Amino acid sequence: RAFAESEIESMNKASHADICGQRGSVSPRLISIDGEEVEAERVKRAASFGTQVKLLCGRLLRQMYRHPFLIYVHFISSFIVALGVGGIFWHSGSNQGGIQNRMGSLFFILLFLTLMSLSSLPVWKEDRLLFKTERASRVYGADAYFTSMLLFDLLPMRVLPPFFFGFFSYGMIGLNEGGEWNLLTFVFVLILTNIVATCLCMAVGAANRNVSAANMVASLFFLVSILFGGFLVNKDHIPWYARWVAYLSFMSHGYEALVVNEFVSNPLTFTLTESWSNSTTGGGQKLPNQVPVPGEKVLFTFGFHPYLAPWDVGFLIAQGFLFAFGCYVFLKASSGDAELFDGDYEEGSHGTDERVVEVDDFADASDRFLHRSSASMTSDVVESDGMFASAHESDVAFLEQSLLNVEGADDEVEDPCILTWVDVVCTLRSGRRVLNNVSGIAGPVNAIGVPSDVELTSAEHAADLFAILGPSGAGKTTLLDILAGRATRTHSIRGDIRVNGQPIVSSQIRRLSGYVTQDDVLPGTATVHEHLLFHAKLRLPASTSSKTIRKRVCATMQILGIEKLADSFIGDQFQRGLSGGEKRRVSIATELLMSPGIMFLDEPTTGLDSTNAAKVVDILSSLGTMGTTVLLSIHQPRPDIFRLLDRVLVLSGEGSVVYSGPSALASAHFASMPFVTLPLADLHIADYMLDVVLKSSRSDVRDMVRAFAESEIAENALLIADTLAIQYEDSDQPPIVVPKYVSPYVKQVRLLWQRLAQVTFRHPFLLMLHFLSTACASVALGLIFWNSRRDTSGIQNRMGVLFFIILYLTLMSLSSLPIWKEDQILFRRERASGVYGTNAYFTAVVLFDVIILRVIPPIFFAVVTYWMVGLHANIFNAVFCAVILIMTNVAASALCMCVGIISPSNASANVIGLLVLLVSILCGGFLLNKQDPHSGGSVAVTWLENLSFVNYAFEALLINEFLDAGTFYFTPKLVDSKPSDAPTDGSDPIKVPVSGKEVLDFFSFGDTRDVMMYDATALLTIVCTYLVFAFVLLKLSQREAMY
């Protein structure tokens, strides 16, 4: 209030009003950050639009050259699929099977390119933060960014792959040989359809912040377009109320243009071959074995119209522009909200009261802890100005005892840990050494060598605070990771690391210690209290009561001053939450809950203001009274922070030890070296040591390293390490045995499942999208295929609806691709800390994904669609259909999980996942006519069919539908063909009665219950195999991961 009423603030307002008045503003106001004012537009960005696009495309080209995995996957997969489609549909004939194969190959090529465009979904997410930062800095605009991304994605990955199908598949299949114009039209339509699908995916990706949700939304759009594409449903039998959807389907227009290009002006004469067992009609007339028809009559038979092809191409062009414009609008809208979304804020989240966390809140809470009187910054502050209030003695005792023991103060406190390391060397794969013979000791070394009958004070018995100092790139984090047992496996490490003289391996030190990383890896959708309670339940002994666990969580929050944040969401890139400093305190509280023997912290003061940084270090220094040895890395501590450090290790820029010992002796050691410049009077020792390391020549730094190695301080440290080792070897002390996981497997799975459910129900978009889309799809399919008849079109529709349901569930399983990537870092950190194991995590994720997203949705089709379409009206058949659909959905999901684990990014996972699913769909028995002698007989095709879960599921559903289902009728259309032996008066249409078994025989599917059960068993085996394979891949991926 005083400043607001001061003369300085009045002068500021007057100056601001003058500046705004000079710019023609009616009232004093800030100029828009987005540069919306006309006068500010000219200074918005220095570079022109063309220059921005040129430089952005150049950067994208360099990224593609340095990380070419995605582009290689696109080109290699398109090349392989082009050859594979050409080989599978090799020289398709002109008979009825050849017609089906020609149409099936065109549909599959279009389907492949359309679904491969799903790799464009995450293009806006991968560089989202970089784009927002550079846009806010006026490096370039959203217009230039959109143009460069669109051009760069379309030209290499959407224009080039269709040429593979033009160069290879077109001739291998034997498509229209009427002239070069047909080949050019074929490639042009493929490119155009691919661009339309990509623009649609980009628009969906720009509108959705979640990759899984974007996958689902885009898959839904594609599935609707595929359903009305003209292959799965007879175009003449689309209900009038659904034809508008067919008009909007880009697949319908692209497929019609391809089919018209194939059959119009084709020099071949096609034949409709009928191979039913009944050779006479109900009137006794014989049917011709082959009906010759021109290509135009084939189009008429399937409901296509040649004169609509130019309109189809024009509609595709219009749709491409429309989707691109929608993508641009969504990108502008999301970038316009970027500052509001990512800016710092002071409110609570999700219904909590507005709050501002003051510095005093943190200070008061932390002062309730028992501090050592010596070298304590807090005591100095309290004496000077009384800024920090002290707590009652009862509160101090309670908080201390709550962290000393689990169940109370009666338990005996374990002896503190002394960590020693001698001659630690770390070498990268390139051969460069990061650390060179680093040695040190951390812990209460004052008690070493003291007779057992001599009593030590609490200060002498307490563990100490050890800090690793050094310039950037000196290897501070690397050393901390090695000591904590979390070094990456790509580093070659040697040295001797012990705890209380006992040699210890990485797995033991991880279970014995706590580790707080430099970047706070926390579940953004959980509240602070929920997160800490989750860790406490899993990491505290099983005998701990629920009441004690909750008291311990509350005590830890009070110590770190975060009790007011208990009901606030932590937050992530998609949800507002805590600030950086608050997240750091939550990370420390997570490890402090366990009262670890050793606690490692990587840059714990990063992101904190100076006062709160000092308070954090003050709290860490006080953990010694609990017997916790604390090691932290810190870049350049303030004087008041340095006074709290008991021992320090100073690294040179080359990773060698310049000093390692008591902080109180550091000044005297540096002063003893004659070649080191003496510090100025006002320069603190911490700043002085780092300045000496940074500003000295390389030869002087080597002399410093040599001088310390020969110093008495270094000799004493080695003597202490040797003494501890000898004491351990001479004693009967049992080796340190720490259980791998405190909580049993079942408890881990239960708590992980609860957390997954909590996250899902707080952000139910993906779940609701699954259920709502499946419910709508089941009703829509029932209406489109309502009460399918038993004639030829009815048979086609029954087979089409069953195949589309499988296709729908298969593609919707793509939402399982990123489930391992979204929480991968959190999983690795918590697993390394011994919170839970890979087995429990895999079980919880699979159970949640299978039960919620893979079991429930298929039931909609069995309950709604099955009866609306008029499929085999029997309860047993309906239940069997539901079981097959569930197993199909789980198989596709498990396969996507395998792909998601091995893929380096979400974009590449989309491409690889679609590729393997499309191969299974191609060999599923619907697109490929098994009766045609040119297809279905090769060893490769047979092998793929045996591995295709779609093949087993589709055959089982068809047998379940047609076997013992009554009489069906083949009703061939001989319109305008006029064979001499066919009826010409039209009064008695051809209608051949056949049994369901004969329908199955006609399409070369199994026709017995034994085959149906064999398919179901094979499908179940595939499900189990994929799940086991996913588990093995997850285990192997964690072995190579950095902890």
PDB file of N, CA, C and O in Angstrom, residues 84-134:
ATOM      1  N   GLY A  84       4.539 -56.230 -51.385  1.00  0.00           N
ATOM      2  CA  GLY A  84       3.708 -57.280 -50.810  1.00  0.00           C
ATOM      3  C   GLY A  84       2.324 -57.337 -51.430  1.00  0.00           C
ATOM      4  O   GLY A  84       1.815 -58.424 -51.741  1.00  0.00           O
ATOM      5  N   VAL A  85       1.697 -56.163 -51.628  1.00  0.00           N
ATOM      6  CA  VAL A  85       0.374 -56.134 -52.263  1.00  0.00           C
ATOM      7  C   VAL A  85       0.467 -56.656 -53.690  1.00  0.00           C
ATOM      8  O   VAL A  85      -0.395 -57.406 -54.168  1.00  0.00           O
ATOM      9  N   GLY A  86       1.534 -56.241 -54.396  1.00  0.00           N
ATOM     10  CA  GLY A  86       1.713 -56.741 -55.761  1.00  0.00           C
ATOM     11  C   GLY A  86       1.902 -58.242 -55.803  1.00  0.00           C
ATOM     12  O   GLY A  86       1.381 -58.914 -56.707  1.00  0.00           O
ATOM     13  N   GLY A  87       2.645 -58.799 -54.826  1.00  0.00           N
ATOM     14  CA  GLY A  87       2.845 -60.241 -54.794  1.00  0.00           C
ATOM     15  C   GLY A  87       1.600 -61.007 -54.391  1.00  0.00           C
ATOM     16  O   GLY A  87       1.293 -62.070 -54.936  1.00  0.00           O
ATOM     17  N   ILE A  88       0.857 -60.470 -53.415  1.00  0.00           N
ATOM     18  CA  ILE A  88      -0.348 -61.162 -52.945  1.00  0.00           C
ATOM     19  C   ILE A  88      -1.448 -61.144 -54.008  1.00  0.00           C
ATOM     20  O   ILE A  88      -2.125 -62.150 -54.248  1.00  0.00           O
ATOM     21  N   PHE A  89      -1.617 -60.004 -54.682  1.00  0.00           N
ATOM     22  CA  PHE A  89      -2.655 -59.876 -55.718  1.00  0.00           C
ATOM     23  C   PHE A  89      -2.045 -60.028 -57.114  1.00  0.00           C
ATOM     24  O   PHE A  89      -2.520 -59.428 -58.074  1.00  0.00           O
ATOM     25  N   TRP A  90      -1.018 -60.816 -57.227  1.00  0.00           N
ATOM     26  CA  TRP A  90      -0.254 -60.943 -58.479  1.00  0.00           C
ATOM     27  C   TRP A  90      -1.141 -61.325 -59.664  1.00  0.00           C
ATOM     28  O   TRP A  90      -1.860 -62.313 -59.637  1.00  0.00           O
ATOM     29  N   HIS A  91      -1.103 -60.473 -60.697  1.00  0.00           N
ATOM     30  CA  HIS A  91      -1.814 -60.712 -61.948  1.00  0.00           C
ATOM     31  C   HIS A  91      -3.250 -61.178 -61.688  1.00  0.00           C
ATOM     32  O   HIS A  91      -3.637 -62.293 -62.068  1.00  0.00           O
ATOM     33  N   SER A  92      -3.995 -60.314 -61.023  1.00  0.00           N
ATOM     34  CA  SER A  92      -5.397 -60.646 -60.754  1.00  0.00           C
ATOM     35  C   SER A  92      -6.134 -60.873 -62.058  1.00  0.00           C
ATOM     36  O   SER A  92      -5.961 -60.125 -63.035  1.00  0.00           O
ATOM     37  N   GLY A  93      -6.962 -61.890 -62.070  1.00  0.00           N
ATOM     38  CA  GLY A  93      -7.654 -62.257 -63.300  1.00  0.00           C
ATOM     39  C   GLY A  93      -8.842 -61.363 -63.583  1.00  0.00           C
ATOM     40  O   GLY A  93      -9.101 -60.353 -62.909  1.00  0.00           O
ATOM     41  N   SER A  94      -9.611 -61.772 -64.579  1.00  0.00           N
ATOM     42  CA  SER A  94     -10.798 -61.010 -64.977  1.00  0.00           C
ATOM     43  C   SER A  94     -12.082 -61.724 -64.587  1.00  0.00           C
ATOM     44  O   SER A  94     -13.168 -61.270 -64.950  1.00  0.00           O
ATOM     45  N   ASN A  95     -11.963 -62.819 -63.819  1.00  0.00           N
ATOM     46  CA  ASN A  95     -13.166 -63.509 -63.375  1.00  0.00           C
ATOM     47  C   ASN A  95     -13.695 -62.859 -62.095  1.00  0.00           C
ATOM     48  O   ASN A  95     -13.230 -61.805 -61.673  1.00  0.00           O
ATOM     49  N   GLN A  96     -14.649 -63.507 -61.480  1.00  0.00           N
ATOM     50  CA  GLN A  96     -15.274 -62.910 -60.303  1.00  0.00           C
ATOM     51  C   GLN A  96     -14.263 -62.740 -59.155  1.00  0.00           C
ATOM     52  O   GLN A  96     -14.237 -61.709 -58.480  1.00  0.00           O
ATOM     53  N   GLY A  97     -13.384 -63.751 -58.950  1.00  0.00           N
ATOM     54  CA  GLY A  97     -12.359 -63.616 -57.926  1.00  0.00           C
ATOM     55  C   GLY A  97     -11.375 -62.516 -58.261  1.00  0.00           C
ATOM     56  O   GLY A  97     -10.910 -61.784 -57.371  1.00  0.00           O
ATOM     57  N   GLY A  98     -11.052 -62.371 -59.545  1.00  0.00           N
ATOM     58  CA  GLY A  98     -10.148 -61.290 -59.951  1.00  0.00           C
ATOM     59  C   GLY A  98     -10.751 -59.927 -59.733  1.00  0.00           C
ATOM     60  O   GLY A  98     -10.053 -58.970 -59.369  1.00  0.00           O
ATOM     61  N   ILE A  99     -12.062 -59.795 -59.996  1.00  0.00           N
ATOM     62  CA  ILE A  99     -12.737 -58.510 -59.750  1.00  0.00           C
ATOM     63  C   ILE A  99     -12.658 -58.153 -58.272  1.00  0.00           C
ATOM     64  O   ILE A  99     -12.349 -57.004 -57.901  1.00  0.00           O
ATOM     65  N   GLN A 100     -12.921 -59.156 -57.412  1.00  0.00           N
ATOM     66  CA  GLN A 100     -12.859 -58.888 -55.975  1.00  0.00           C
ATOM     67  C   GLN A 100     -11.443 -58.506 -55.549  1.00  0.00           C
ATOM     68  O   GLN A 100     -11.249 -57.599 -54.731  1.00  0.00           O
ATOM     69  N   ASN A 101     -10.450 -59.184 -56.118  1.00  0.00           N
ATOM     70  CA  ASN A 101      -9.074 -58.876 -55.748  1.00  0.00           C
ATOM     71  C   ASN A 101      -8.644 -57.504 -56.252  1.00  0.00           C
ATOM     72  O   ASN A 101      -7.885 -56.799 -55.585  1.00  0.00           O
ATOM     73  N   ARG A 102      -9.081 -57.123 -57.456  1.00  0.00           N
ATOM     74  CA  ARG A 102      -8.755 -55.782 -57.951  1.00  0.00           C
ATOM     75  C   ARG A 102      -9.353 -54.711 -57.044  1.00  0.00           C
ATOM     76  O   ARG A 102      -8.676 -53.751 -56.666  1.00  0.00           O
ATOM     77  N   MET A 103     -10.612 -54.881 -56.710  1.00  0.00           N
ATOM     78  CA  MET A 103     -11.267 -53.905 -55.847  1.00  0.00           C
ATOM     79  C   MET A 103     -10.682 -53.958 -54.435  1.00  0.00           C
ATOM     80  O   MET A 103     -10.505 -52.926 -53.781  1.00  0.00           O
ATOM     81  N   GLY A 104     -10.367 -55.182 -53.958  1.00  0.00           N
ATOM     82  CA  GLY A 104      -9.770 -55.308 -52.633  1.00  0.00           C
ATOM     83  C   GLY A 104      -8.387 -54.693 -52.561  1.00  0.00           C
ATOM     84  O   GLY A 104      -8.023 -54.058 -51.562  1.00  0.00           O
ATOM     85  N   SER A 105      -7.569 -54.858 -53.613  1.00  0.00           N
ATOM     86  CA  SER A 105      -6.219 -54.272 -53.616  1.00  0.00           C
ATOM     87  C   SER A 105      -6.295 -52.754 -53.629  1.00  0.00           C
ATOM     88  O   SER A 105      -5.532 -52.071 -52.922  1.00  0.00           O
ATOM     89  N   LEU A 106      -7.205 -52.194 -54.438  1.00  0.00           N
ATOM     90  CA  LEU A 106      -7.354 -50.731 -54.460  1.00  0.00           C
ATOM     91  C   LEU A 106      -7.808 -50.210 -53.104  1.00  0.00           C
ATOM     92  O   LEU A 106      -7.310 -49.185 -52.613  1.00  0.00           O
ATOM     93  N   PHE A 107      -8.738 -50.903 -52.484  1.00  0.00           N
ATOM     94  CA  PHE A 107      -9.230 -50.475 -51.181  1.00  0.00           C
ATOM     95  C   PHE A 107      -8.131 -50.563 -50.123  1.00  0.00           C
ATOM     96  O   PHE A 107      -7.983 -49.670 -49.283  1.00  0.00           O
ATOM     97  N   PHE A 108      -7.335 -51.644 -50.174  1.00  0.00           N
ATOM     98  CA  PHE A 108      -6.291 -51.789 -49.167  1.00  0.00           C
ATOM     99  C   PHE A 108      -5.192 -50.746 -49.346  1.00  0.00           C
ATOM    100  O   PHE A 108      -4.676 -50.211 -48.367  1.00  0.00           O
ATOM    101  N   ILE A 109      -4.801 -50.445 -50.574  1.00  0.00           N
ATOM    102  CA  ILE A 109      -3.787 -49.406 -50.800  1.00  0.00           C
ATOM    103  C   ILE A 109      -4.269 -48.074 -50.252  1.00  0.00           C
ATOM    104  O   ILE A 109      -3.530 -47.339 -49.577  1.00  0.00           O
ATOM    105  N   LEU A 110      -5.532 -47.762 -50.537  1.00  0.00           N
ATOM    106  CA  LEU A 110      -6.105 -46.514 -50.020  1.00  0.00           C
ATOM    107  C   LEU A 110      -6.178 -46.547 -48.500  1.00  0.00           C
ATOM    108  O   LEU A 110      -5.891 -45.543 -47.818  1.00  0.00           O
ATOM    109  N   LEU A 111      -6.550 -47.699 -47.946  1.00  0.00           N
ATOM    110  CA  LEU A 111      -6.622 -47.847 -46.492  1.00  0.00           C
ATOM    111  C   LEU A 111      -5.243 -47.695 -45.860  1.00  0.00           C
ATOM    112  O   LEU A 111      -5.089 -47.029 -44.825  1.00  0.00           O
ATOM    113  N   PHE A 112      -4.232 -48.282 -46.462  1.00  0.00           N
ATOM    114  CA  PHE A 112      -2.865 -48.190 -45.933  1.00  0.00           C
ATOM    115  C   PHE A 112      -2.387 -46.748 -45.888  1.00  0.00           C
ATOM    116  O   PHE A 112      -1.896 -46.266 -44.851  1.00  0.00           O
ATOM    117  N   LEU A 113      -2.517 -46.031 -46.984  1.00  0.00           N
ATOM    118  CA  LEU A 113      -2.040 -44.649 -47.024  1.00  0.00           C
ATOM    119  C   LEU A 113      -2.836 -43.763 -46.069  1.00  0.00           C
ATOM    120  O   LEU A 113      -2.287 -42.860 -45.425  1.00  0.00           O
ATOM    121  N   THR A 114      -4.131 -44.042 -45.969  1.00  0.00           N
ATOM    122  CA  THR A 114      -4.958 -43.237 -45.070  1.00  0.00           C
ATOM    123  C   THR A 114      -4.545 -43.428 -43.620  1.00  0.00           C
ATOM    124  O   THR A 114      -4.371 -42.457 -42.866  1.00  0.00           O
ATOM    125  N   LEU A 115      -4.366 -44.668 -43.219  1.00  0.00           N
ATOM    126  CA  LEU A 115      -4.020 -44.930 -41.829  1.00  0.00           C
ATOM    127  C   LEU A 115      -2.576 -44.550 -41.519  1.00  0.00           C
ATOM    128  O   LEU A 115      -2.264 -44.192 -40.379  1.00  0.00           O
ATOM    129  N   MET A 116      -1.689 -44.609 -42.485  1.00  0.00           N
ATOM    130  CA  MET A 116      -0.312 -44.177 -42.245  1.00  0.00           C
ATOM    131  C   MET A 116      -0.233 -42.679 -41.974  1.00  0.00           C
ATOM    132  O   MET A 116       0.730 -42.198 -41.380  1.00  0.00           O
ATOM    133  N   SER A 117      -1.240 -41.948 -42.399  1.00  0.00           N
ATOM    134  CA  SER A 117      -1.247 -40.507 -42.117  1.00  0.00           C
ATOM    135  C   SER A 117      -1.456 -40.209 -40.643  1.00  0.00           C
ATOM    136  O   SER A 117      -1.304 -39.063 -40.216  1.00  0.00           O
ATOM    137  N   LEU A 118      -1.801 -41.231 -39.837  1.00  0.00           N
ATOM    138  CA  LEU A 118      -1.920 -41.016 -38.396  1.00  0.00           C
ATOM    139  C   LEU A 118      -0.600 -40.606 -37.761  1.00  0.00           C
ATOM    140  O   LEU A 118      -0.584 -40.074 -36.640  1.00  0.00           O
ATOM    141  N   SER A 119       0.507 -40.831 -38.444  1.00  0.00           N
ATOM    142  CA  SER A 119       1.798 -40.372 -37.915  1.00  0.00           C
ATOM    143  C   SER A 119       1.883 -38.858 -37.863  1.00  0.00           C
ATOM    144  O   SER A 119       2.779 -38.300 -37.216  1.00  0.00           O
ATOM    145  N   SER A 120       0.948 -38.157 -38.519  1.00  0.00           N
ATOM    146  CA  SER A 120       0.923 -36.694 -38.468  1.00  0.00           C
ATOM    147  C   SER A 120       0.223 -36.160 -37.228  1.00  0.00           C
ATOM    148  O   SER A 120       0.241 -34.949 -36.990  1.00  0.00           O
ATOM    149  N   LEU A 121      -0.392 -37.036 -36.448  1.00  0.00           N
ATOM    150  CA  LEU A 121      -1.122 -36.563 -35.266  1.00  0.00           C
ATOM    151  C   LEU A 121      -0.237 -35.826 -34.264  1.00  0.00           C
ATOM    152  O   LEU A 121      -0.601 -34.757 -33.783  1.00  0.00           O
ATOM    153  N   PRO A 122       0.947 -36.377 -33.899  1.00  0.00           N
ATOM    154  CA  PRO A 122       1.729 -35.715 -32.850  1.00  0.00           C
ATOM    155  C   PRO A 122       2.704 -34.660 -33.353  1.00  0.00           C
ATOM    156  O   PRO A 122       3.567 -34.233 -32.582  1.00  0.00           O
ATOM    157  N   VAL A 123       2.606 -34.221 -34.625  1.00  0.00           N
ATOM    158  CA  VAL A 123       3.610 -33.275 -35.123  1.00  0.00           C
ATOM    159  C   VAL A 123       3.558 -31.948 -34.378  1.00  0.00           C
ATOM    160  O   VAL A 123       4.583 -31.282 -34.206  1.00  0.00           O
ATOM    161  N   TRP A 124       2.376 -31.564 -33.910  1.00  0.00           N
ATOM    162  CA  TRP A 124       2.268 -30.292 -33.171  1.00  0.00           C
ATOM    163  C   TRP A 124       2.669 -30.464 -31.709  1.00  0.00           C
ATOM    164  O   TRP A 124       2.954 -29.489 -31.029  1.00  0.00           O
ATOM    165  N   LYS A 125       2.654 -31.694 -31.191  1.00  0.00           N
ATOM    166  CA  LYS A 125       2.960 -31.919 -29.776  1.00  0.00           C
ATOM    167  C   LYS A 125       4.454 -32.042 -29.513  1.00  0.00           C
ATOM    168  O   LYS A 125       4.935 -31.651 -28.460  1.00  0.00           O
ATOM    169  N   GLU A 126       5.196 -32.609 -30.473  1.00  0.00           N
ATOM    170  CA  GLU A 126       6.599 -32.925 -30.216  1.00  0.00           C
ATOM    171  C   GLU A 126       7.435 -31.677 -29.988  1.00  0.00           C
ATOM    172  O   GLU A 126       8.359 -31.686 -29.181  1.00  0.00           O
ATOM    173  N   ASP A 127       7.146 -30.590 -30.697  1.00  0.00           N
ATOM    174  CA  ASP A 127       7.896 -29.342 -30.531  1.00  0.00           C
ATOM    175  C   ASP A 127       6.998 -28.224 -30.014  1.00  0.00           C
ATOM    176  O   ASP A 127       7.213 -27.053 -30.319  1.00  0.00           O
ATOM    177  N   ARG A 128       5.989 -28.601 -29.237  1.00  0.00           N
ATOM    178  CA  ARG A 128       5.008 -27.609 -28.785  1.00  0.00           C
ATOM    179  C   ARG A 128       5.651 -26.538 -27.910  1.00  0.00           C
ATOM    180  O   ARG A 128       5.420 -25.330 -28.106  1.00  0.00           O
ATOM    181  N   LEU A 129       6.450 -26.958 -26.938  1.00  0.00           N
ATOM    182  CA  LEU A 129       7.066 -25.990 -26.030  1.00  0.00           C
ATOM    183  C   LEU A 129       8.051 -25.091 -26.775  1.00  0.00           C
ATOM    184  O   LEU A 129       8.106 -23.885 -26.525  1.00  0.00           O
ATOM    185  N   LEU A 130       8.822 -25.682 -27.693  1.00  0.00           N
ATOM    186  CA  LEU A 130       9.763 -24.880 -28.476  1.00  0.00           C
ATOM    187  C   LEU A 130       9.022 -23.872 -29.347  1.00  0.00           C
ATOM    188  O   LEU A 130       9.431 -22.704 -29.445  1.00  0.00           O
ATOM    189  N   PHE A 131       7.940 -24.295 -29.965  1.00  0.00           N
ATOM    190  CA  PHE A 131       7.153 -23.393 -30.804  1.00  0.00           C
ATOM    191  C   PHE A 131       6.589 -22.228 -29.996  1.00  0.00           C
ATOM    192  O   PHE A 131       6.676 -21.061 -30.409  1.00  0.00           O
ATOM    193  N   LYS A 132       6.033 -22.516 -28.829  1.00  0.00           N
ATOM    194  CA  LYS A 132       5.456 -21.453 -28.016  1.00  0.00           C
ATOM    195  C   LYS A 132       6.525 -20.482 -27.530  1.00  0.00           C
ATOM    196  O   LYS A 132       6.315 -19.267 -27.507  1.00  0.00           O
ATOM    197  N   THR A 133       7.685 -21.014 -27.171  1.00  0.00           N
ATOM    198  CA  THR A 133       8.755 -20.149 -26.692  1.00  0.00           C
ATOM    199  C   THR A 133       9.271 -19.253 -27.804  1.00  0.00           C
ATOM    200  O   THR A 133       9.425 -18.035 -27.617  1.00  0.00           O
ATOM    201  N   GLU A 134       9.540 -19.839 -28.959  1.00  0.00           N
ATOM    202  CA  GLU A 134      10.073 -19.040 -30.068  1.00  0.00           C
ATOM    203  C   GLU A 134       9.026 -18.094 -30.633  1.00  0.00           C
ATOM    204  O   GLU A 134       9.360 -16.977 -31.063  1.00  0.00           O
TER     205      GLU A 134
END
